[in-house]
Structure formats: C-alpha cells, structure tokens
C-alpha cells in the first residue's frame, strides 16, 4: 500500500465518520423540555430623565398622597428631585395587604 492510498483511506474514514455523526445528530430526537417565553420587559426606563419630567412625576405622586410640592422646591437639584420622587413613589406603593387581602392569613386556617 502506498502512502497516497493510506492518506486516501484516512480521509475517506474521517469523512464517513463525520457524515455518520451528522446523521445521528440530525435524526436524534431532542429531549430537552420546551422553553417558555415570559412577558417581554420594557427596555426603556420608566423613570423620567429630564428635570421637567421628574417634577411632573413627583407632583403626580404627591397629589396621589394628598400633598403638594414643598416650598422652595425650585432650588433643589435634579438629583434631589429624583431622590424625593423615588421616595414618594415607594411611600405610595401598595402594601402586600392591599395587593392580596388574604396575605396575612395562615395557610392552615
């Protein structure tokens, strides 16, 4: 057997092995569980980015709580307004009892 024949047999065996592997991979049934897709989440932040937008959102949160903008709010920096808006938003957030009135009930009752 010549060296050329040995290389030819090696290449043919390699190609046959690759073809066999590909065939097995294609025919083999996928046993992984199906993937569920959740509700897409918004990519943009819901937090206003401009000073005017923050003041408007902060005012709405304060009105929801029955309050008004404090005196001298105009001298607050944009970051301070953002902080106060976020704080008021957290204060206005519903409690677990408001979301689910039976939340405080024990399961064995």
Tab-separated table of N, CA and C in Angstrom, residues 2 5-7 20 22 24 28 37 39-40 43-44 50 52 55 64 67 74-75 77 89-90 92 99:
chain	number	residue	atom	x	y	z
A	2	UNK	N	0.565	2.164	-0.843
A	2	UNK	CA	1.382	3.366	-0.936
A	2	UNK	C	0.909	4.397	0.091
A	5	UNK	N	-2.372	5.991	-0.867
A	5	UNK	CA	-3.549	5.156	-0.583
A	5	UNK	C	-3.910	5.222	0.906
A	6	UNK	N	-2.899	5.212	1.769
A	6	UNK	CA	-3.148	5.292	3.221
A	6	UNK	C	-3.832	6.622	3.554
A	7	UNK	N	-3.337	7.696	2.984
A	7	UNK	CA	-3.961	9.013	3.213
A	7	UNK	C	-5.372	9.046	2.641
A	20	UNK	N	-21.543	10.243	9.416
A	20	UNK	CA	-22.307	9.416	10.353
A	20	UNK	C	-22.687	10.221	11.594
A	22	UNK	N	-23.032	13.480	11.829
A	22	UNK	CA	-24.041	14.459	11.427
A	22	UNK	C	-25.409	13.813	11.307
A	24	UNK	N	-26.528	11.086	12.806
A	24	UNK	CA	-27.024	10.731	14.136
A	24	UNK	C	-27.545	11.977	14.853
A	28	UNK	N	-31.431	12.170	15.841
A	28	UNK	CA	-31.680	12.040	17.285
A	28	UNK	C	-32.744	13.042	17.731
A	37	UNK	N	-41.707	31.367	27.119
A	37	UNK	CA	-41.289	32.748	26.956
A	37	UNK	C	-42.170	33.610	27.838
A	39	UNK	N	-43.380	37.412	29.579
A	39	UNK	CA	-43.804	38.700	29.049
A	39	UNK	C	-42.559	39.559	28.831
A	40	UNK	N	-42.422	40.137	27.654
A	40	UNK	CA	-41.237	40.961	27.416
A	40	UNK	C	-41.206	42.161	28.369
A	43	UNK	N	-37.513	47.835	27.809
A	43	UNK	CA	-36.082	48.096	27.831
A	43	UNK	C	-35.791	49.523	28.274
A	44	UNK	N	-36.723	50.415	28.045
A	44	UNK	CA	-36.511	51.801	28.436
A	44	UNK	C	-36.925	51.994	29.895
A	50	UNK	N	-35.616	63.966	32.401
A	50	UNK	CA	-35.448	65.419	32.407
A	50	UNK	C	-35.957	65.992	33.722
A	52	UNK	N	-37.932	68.566	34.072
A	52	UNK	CA	-39.372	68.835	33.944
A	52	UNK	C	-40.177	67.547	34.103
A	55	UNK	N	-40.213	66.607	37.808
A	55	UNK	CA	-41.110	67.469	38.581
A	55	UNK	C	-42.559	67.061	38.338
A	64	UNK	N	-51.203	62.123	44.592
A	64	UNK	CA	-51.758	60.812	44.949
A	64	UNK	C	-51.777	60.628	46.467
A	67	UNK	N	-50.667	65.517	48.930
A	67	UNK	CA	-49.681	66.535	49.294
A	67	UNK	C	-49.410	67.442	48.107
A	74	UNK	N	-37.943	74.681	44.007
A	74	UNK	CA	-37.254	75.116	42.786
A	74	UNK	C	-35.736	75.120	42.934
A	75	UNK	N	-35.220	75.264	44.165
A	75	UNK	CA	-33.767	75.319	44.368
A	75	UNK	C	-33.144	73.931	44.470
A	77	UNK	N	-31.720	70.388	43.351
A	77	UNK	CA	-31.055	69.908	42.140
A	77	UNK	C	-31.909	68.810	41.508
A	89	UNK	N	-42.653	57.703	45.571
A	89	UNK	CA	-43.190	56.569	44.819
A	89	UNK	C	-43.178	55.299	45.673
A	90	UNK	N	-42.109	55.109	46.445
A	90	UNK	CA	-42.044	53.951	47.341
A	90	UNK	C	-43.068	54.079	48.457
A	92	UNK	N	-45.910	55.573	48.290
A	92	UNK	CA	-47.239	55.366	47.703
A	92	UNK	C	-47.473	53.943	47.229
A	99	UNK	N	-52.569	44.439	48.062
A	99	UNK	CA	-52.498	43.633	46.847
A	99	UNK	C	-53.270	42.339	47.017
